[in-house]
Short mmCIF file of C-alpha atoms and ligand atoms in Angstrom, two decimals:
data_model
loop_
_atom_site.label_atom_id
_atom_site.label_comp_id
_atom_site.label_asym_id
_atom_site.label_seq_id
_atom_site.Cartn_x
_atom_site.Cartn_y
_atom_site.Cartn_z
CA MET A 1 107.58 97.20 118.59
CA ASN A 2 106.00 98.86 115.63
CA TYR A 3 105.12 96.42 113.62
CA ALA A 4 104.42 96.72 109.69
CA LEU A 5 103.77 93.68 108.83
CA GLN A 6 102.95 90.45 110.85
CA THR A 7 100.79 86.69 110.64
CA ARG A 8 99.54 85.26 114.15
CA ASN A 9 99.44 81.56 113.57
CA LEU A 10 98.84 81.67 109.54
CA VAL A 11 98.21 77.53 108.47
CA LYS A 12 97.99 76.87 104.64
CA LYS A 13 96.98 73.31 103.56
CA PHE A 14 96.53 72.30 99.97
CA GLY A 15 94.70 69.40 100.41
CA GLY A 16 96.37 67.50 103.65
CA PHE A 17 99.54 68.76 102.78
CA VAL A 18 100.53 71.54 105.09
CA ALA A 19 102.11 73.77 103.12
CA THR A 20 102.64 77.09 105.71
CA ASN A 21 102.58 75.76 109.05
CA ASP A 22 102.13 77.82 112.28
CA VAL A 23 103.32 80.83 110.95
CA SER A 24 103.26 84.02 113.72
CA LEU A 25 106.30 86.56 111.63
CA ASN A 26 106.83 90.16 113.05
CA VAL A 27 108.69 91.96 110.60
CA GLU A 28 109.26 95.55 112.43
CA ALA A 29 108.55 99.78 110.48
CA GLY A 30 111.72 99.94 108.88
CA ALA A 31 113.00 95.97 108.86
CA ARG A 32 115.37 95.08 105.97
CA HIS A 33 113.99 91.54 106.55
CA ALA A 34 114.41 87.93 104.97
CA LEU A 35 112.37 85.11 104.99
CA ILE A 36 115.20 81.59 103.50
CA GLY A 37 114.72 77.99 103.61
CA PRO A 38 115.78 75.62 101.32
CA ASN A 39 113.24 74.53 98.67
CA GLY A 40 109.54 73.66 98.59
CA ALA A 41 109.78 75.77 102.79
CA GLY A 42 107.08 77.65 101.81
CA LYS A 43 108.47 81.18 101.31
CA THR A 44 106.62 82.28 97.75
CA THR A 45 103.11 80.18 99.25
CA LEU A 46 103.43 82.83 102.41
CA ILE A 47 103.89 85.97 99.97
CA ASN A 48 100.73 84.44 98.18
CA LEU A 49 98.54 84.51 102.19
CA LEU A 50 100.47 87.92 102.57
CA THR A 51 99.26 90.07 99.46
CA GLY A 52 96.41 87.83 99.29
CA PHE A 53 96.80 85.86 96.35
CA LEU A 54 95.61 82.83 98.40
CA GLU A 55 93.54 82.11 101.20
CA PRO A 56 95.10 81.23 104.21
CA THR A 57 93.31 77.66 106.08
CA SER A 58 93.34 79.59 109.31
CA GLY A 59 95.22 82.71 111.37
CA GLU A 60 95.93 85.80 110.41
CA VAL A 61 97.80 88.59 107.89
CA ILE A 62 97.97 92.02 110.60
CA LEU A 63 99.07 95.35 107.65
CA ASN A 64 100.22 98.35 109.48
CA GLY A 65 98.19 96.96 112.94
CA THR A 66 95.19 96.45 110.66
CA ASN A 67 93.35 92.37 110.37
CA VAL A 68 93.74 92.55 106.17
CA THR A 69 92.79 88.80 106.73
CA GLN A 70 89.64 89.15 104.41
CA LEU A 71 90.85 91.48 102.24
CA ALA A 72 91.32 91.19 98.37
CA GLN A 73 94.69 91.73 96.46
CA HIS A 74 93.93 95.24 95.53
CA GLN A 75 92.45 96.72 98.89
CA ARG A 76 95.98 95.38 100.43
CA VAL A 77 98.08 97.42 97.76
CA LYS A 78 96.08 100.70 98.64
CA ARG A 79 96.25 100.28 102.55
CA GLY A 80 100.86 99.83 101.47
CA LEU A 81 101.37 96.85 101.15
CA ALA A 82 103.81 95.88 97.11
CA ARG A 83 104.70 93.10 95.42
CA THR A 84 106.33 93.39 91.71
CA PHE A 85 105.60 92.18 88.85
CA GLN A 86 106.89 91.41 85.61
CA ILE A 87 106.90 93.97 83.15
CA ASN A 88 103.84 93.62 80.99
CA ARG A 89 103.40 93.80 77.46
CA LEU A 90 102.13 97.33 77.80
CA PHE A 91 105.02 98.99 79.81
CA ALA A 92 107.62 96.88 76.97
CA ASP A 93 107.42 99.61 73.97
CA LEU A 94 107.26 102.78 76.89
CA THR A 95 110.27 104.69 77.87
CA VAL A 96 111.54 104.02 81.42
CA LEU A 97 109.99 107.25 82.75
CA ASP A 98 107.44 107.18 81.04
CA SER A 99 106.16 103.83 82.30
CA VAL A 100 107.77 104.42 86.08
CA THR A 101 104.74 108.17 85.18
CA MET A 102 102.06 106.44 84.50
CA ALA A 103 102.37 103.54 87.91
CA VAL A 104 102.11 107.25 89.56
CA ASN A 105 99.49 108.85 88.01
CA GLU A 106 97.62 105.52 88.17
CA ARG A 107 98.29 106.52 92.18
CA LEU A 108 97.07 109.88 91.86
CA GLY A 109 93.79 108.41 90.63
CA LEU A 110 94.75 110.26 87.18
CA GLY A 111 94.82 106.94 85.01
CA ALA A 112 95.88 107.30 81.44
CA ARG A 113 94.30 109.43 79.05
CA PHE A 114 94.87 108.74 75.72
CA TRP A 115 94.99 112.09 74.12
CA LYS A 116 96.94 113.02 76.63
CA PRO A 117 101.16 112.03 75.94
CA VAL A 118 101.99 110.78 79.45
CA ALA A 119 105.18 112.95 79.89
CA SER A 120 102.53 115.45 80.33
CA TYR A 121 101.90 115.38 84.00
CA ALA A 122 104.93 117.57 85.92
CA GLU A 123 104.86 115.93 89.04
CA ALA A 124 104.21 113.21 87.99
CA VAL A 125 107.10 112.99 85.87
CA ASP A 126 109.53 114.91 88.46
CA GLU A 127 108.42 111.70 90.95
CA ALA A 128 108.76 108.98 88.74
CA ALA A 129 112.22 110.56 88.13
CA HIS A 130 112.99 110.53 91.82
CA LEU A 131 112.19 106.94 91.58
CA LEU A 132 114.26 106.45 88.82
CA ALA A 133 117.75 108.64 91.08
CA THR A 134 117.18 105.89 94.20
CA LEU A 135 117.61 103.33 91.57
CA ARG A 136 120.55 104.65 89.61
CA LEU A 137 117.91 104.57 86.64
CA LEU A 138 118.33 108.00 85.32
CA ASP A 139 120.95 107.39 83.10
CA VAL A 140 118.29 105.20 80.81
CA ALA A 141 115.17 106.53 81.62
CA HIS A 142 114.54 107.15 78.20
CA GLU A 143 115.67 104.13 76.88
CA LYS A 144 112.60 101.26 75.72
CA THR A 145 112.36 99.05 79.05
CA ARG A 146 111.77 96.26 76.38
CA ASN A 147 116.35 97.16 75.98
CA LEU A 148 117.41 96.99 78.94
CA ALA A 149 119.37 94.05 80.88
CA TYR A 150 117.26 92.14 83.38
CA GLY A 151 118.84 93.55 86.01
CA LYS A 152 117.55 96.18 85.73
CA GLN A 153 114.27 94.95 84.21
CA ARG A 154 113.59 93.78 87.33
CA LEU A 155 114.59 97.12 89.26
CA ILE A 156 111.78 98.98 86.82
CA GLU A 157 109.33 96.00 87.89
CA ILE A 158 110.83 97.39 91.89
CA ALA A 159 110.43 101.36 91.12
CA LEU A 160 106.56 100.17 89.33
CA ALA A 161 105.38 98.97 92.75
CA LEU A 162 107.41 101.24 94.50
CA ALA A 163 105.40 104.38 92.63
CA ALA A 164 102.03 103.18 93.83
CA LYS A 165 103.77 104.43 98.08
CA PRO A 166 103.57 101.57 99.57
CA SER A 167 104.25 100.69 103.15
CA VAL A 168 105.83 97.64 102.62
CA LEU A 169 107.57 96.13 99.93
CA LEU A 170 107.81 92.25 98.88
CA LEU A 171 110.53 90.34 97.34
CA ASP A 172 110.36 87.19 95.77
CA GLU A 173 113.60 86.35 94.77
CA PRO A 174 113.97 89.87 93.32
CA ALA A 175 117.38 88.45 91.35
CA ALA A 176 116.34 84.97 89.91
CA GLY A 177 117.81 84.42 86.74
CA VAL A 178 120.08 87.77 86.62
CA PRO A 179 123.53 87.97 86.02
CA THR A 180 125.71 87.43 88.13
CA SER A 181 127.51 90.32 87.29
CA GLU A 182 124.51 93.10 87.12
CA SER A 183 122.92 90.83 91.27
CA ARG A 184 125.39 92.43 92.88
CA GLU A 185 124.27 96.18 91.38
CA LEU A 186 120.51 95.87 91.73
CA PHE A 187 121.66 94.41 95.42
CA GLU A 188 122.77 97.51 95.57
CA SER A 189 119.62 99.58 94.52
CA ILE A 190 117.21 97.93 96.41
CA ALA A 191 119.46 98.01 99.56
CA ASN A 192 119.66 102.67 98.64
CA LEU A 193 116.04 102.07 99.16
CA PRO A 194 114.58 105.32 101.91
CA ARG A 195 114.47 103.43 105.14
CA ASP A 196 110.16 104.18 105.36
CA VAL A 197 109.62 101.39 102.88
CA THR A 198 109.38 98.41 104.94
CA ILE A 199 111.11 95.42 103.06
CA LEU A 200 110.30 91.38 103.30
CA LEU A 201 112.68 89.52 100.59
CA ILE A 202 112.86 86.36 99.65
CA GLU A 203 116.44 85.25 98.27
CA HIS A 204 118.58 82.00 97.79
CA ASP A 205 122.05 84.14 97.25
CA MET A 206 123.41 83.77 101.61
CA ASP A 207 126.28 86.12 100.47
CA LEU A 208 123.29 88.94 99.39
CA VAL A 209 120.58 87.95 102.45
CA PHE A 210 123.25 88.51 104.69
CA ARG A 211 124.54 92.15 102.99
CA PHE A 212 121.14 92.99 103.20
CA ALA A 213 119.06 91.75 106.16
CA ASP A 214 119.14 93.34 109.28
CA GLN A 215 116.68 90.01 110.48
CA ILE A 216 116.00 86.97 109.07
CA SER A 217 113.30 83.89 109.24
CA VAL A 218 114.25 80.41 108.19
CA LEU A 219 111.48 78.39 106.98
CA VAL A 220 111.44 75.09 106.61
CA SER A 221 108.98 72.11 106.24
CA GLY A 222 106.70 75.38 106.21
CA ALA A 223 107.46 76.87 109.61
CA VAL A 224 110.12 79.10 111.67
CA LEU A 225 112.85 77.11 112.24
CA THR A 226 114.73 80.34 113.61
CA GLU A 227 114.60 83.71 113.48
CA GLY A 228 117.30 86.70 114.47
CA THR A 229 119.30 88.90 113.15
CA PRO A 230 122.89 87.40 110.64
CA GLU A 231 125.30 87.23 112.53
CA PHE A 232 122.77 84.70 115.17
CA ILE A 233 121.47 83.08 111.95
CA ALA A 234 125.46 83.12 110.35
CA ASN A 235 126.00 80.96 113.66
CA ASN A 236 123.23 78.32 114.38
CA PRO A 237 124.04 75.28 113.98
CA LYS A 238 119.90 74.37 113.45
CA VAL A 239 120.57 76.30 110.59
CA LYS A 240 123.89 74.82 109.38
CA GLU A 241 122.42 71.18 109.63
CA VAL A 242 119.54 73.10 107.58
CA TYR A 243 121.68 74.38 105.15
CA LEU A 244 124.57 71.56 105.40
CA GLY A 245 127.19 71.56 101.81
CA GLU A 246 126.00 75.15 101.46
CA ALA A 247 128.25 78.25 102.53
CA ILE A 248 127.14 80.72 104.75
CA SER A 249 129.53 82.88 105.57
CA VAL A 250 128.80 86.69 107.31
P1 ADP B 1 109.22 78.03 98.29
O1 ADP B 1 109.24 79.12 97.53
O2 ADP B 1 109.85 78.06 99.46
O3 ADP B 1 110.54 77.33 97.16
P2 ADP B 1 106.45 76.91 97.75
O4 ADP B 1 105.76 77.48 98.62
O5 ADP B 1 106.88 77.17 96.10
O6 ADP B 1 108.26 77.53 98.18
O7 ADP B 1 105.84 75.10 97.77
C1 ADP B 1 106.16 74.90 99.55
C2 ADP B 1 105.26 73.97 99.29
O8 ADP B 1 103.79 73.52 99.20
C3 ADP B 1 106.29 72.73 97.93
O9 ADP B 1 105.87 71.33 98.45
C4 ADP B 1 104.79 72.99 96.72
O10 ADP B 1 105.28 72.09 95.74
C5 ADP B 1 103.53 72.96 97.45
N1 ADP B 1 102.71 73.58 96.44
C6 ADP B 1 102.71 75.44 96.58
N2 ADP B 1 101.87 76.44 95.89
C7 ADP B 1 100.88 74.81 95.70
C8 ADP B 1 99.72 74.29 95.35
N3 ADP B 1 99.22 75.65 95.00
N4 ADP B 1 98.88 73.25 95.34
C9 ADP B 1 99.86 71.81 95.88
N5 ADP B 1 100.71 72.44 96.55
C10 ADP B 1 101.01 73.64 96.20
MG1 MG B 2 109.51 80.87 96.01
#
């Protein structure tokens, strides 16, 4: 099996509290892998361990077959691991196309040259426009990012992450705070991303999870309770017990 991202016996303790409890996760290359579990299960902590924002108490993080446990965040990004960040102020006043073009320039090592308009790098503009098309954002290419609906802003954050040409994209509740009317479209755009990007997604909306994921891991109290296909998870009594009272349907 070809794994894009793995953890081996990952443990994170905060004082005496075990937030990540012996997690060995295998995310297949090209997968749409969802991480679910009740509030406080340790989902965000796990993402923070994967990116290098947090250091594990013990265990390993393996990216495309390489042990990256000792690597800093930016070194993991260079090796193909991307996560989304909220649009920073720098981008708020730029158009969508210029923002994404800047991020492409960054990857190409061109950086921002203040004496040169962003749009003068033709190749980067082409690549940025292609990314916007993939995410169905071309119609807002010339709008300022700050003027966009929240759901679209989240998509731009994803476009900025994708500009780094990652092999793995981590999404921690991308639809959080997005009105329901926009979240379906947001997820359709995410689902539309090319399969050469492996996606590990945290999402609490089960409807969205079951539409999107081909593999699901259920985290409870820091440990993996069970994992498998959406069908397996939906019919798993252990999972039903965890989500008692919440509707799970495929
Ligand atoms: P989830 O994302 O699944 O809701 P989190 O990973 O945010 O869960 O949190 C898991 C548990 O770890 C929670 O009980 C939380 O209070 C605790 N926790 C998270 N970060 C810290 C921290 N920096 N210090 C102490 N406890 C933390
Ligand atoms: Mg969380």
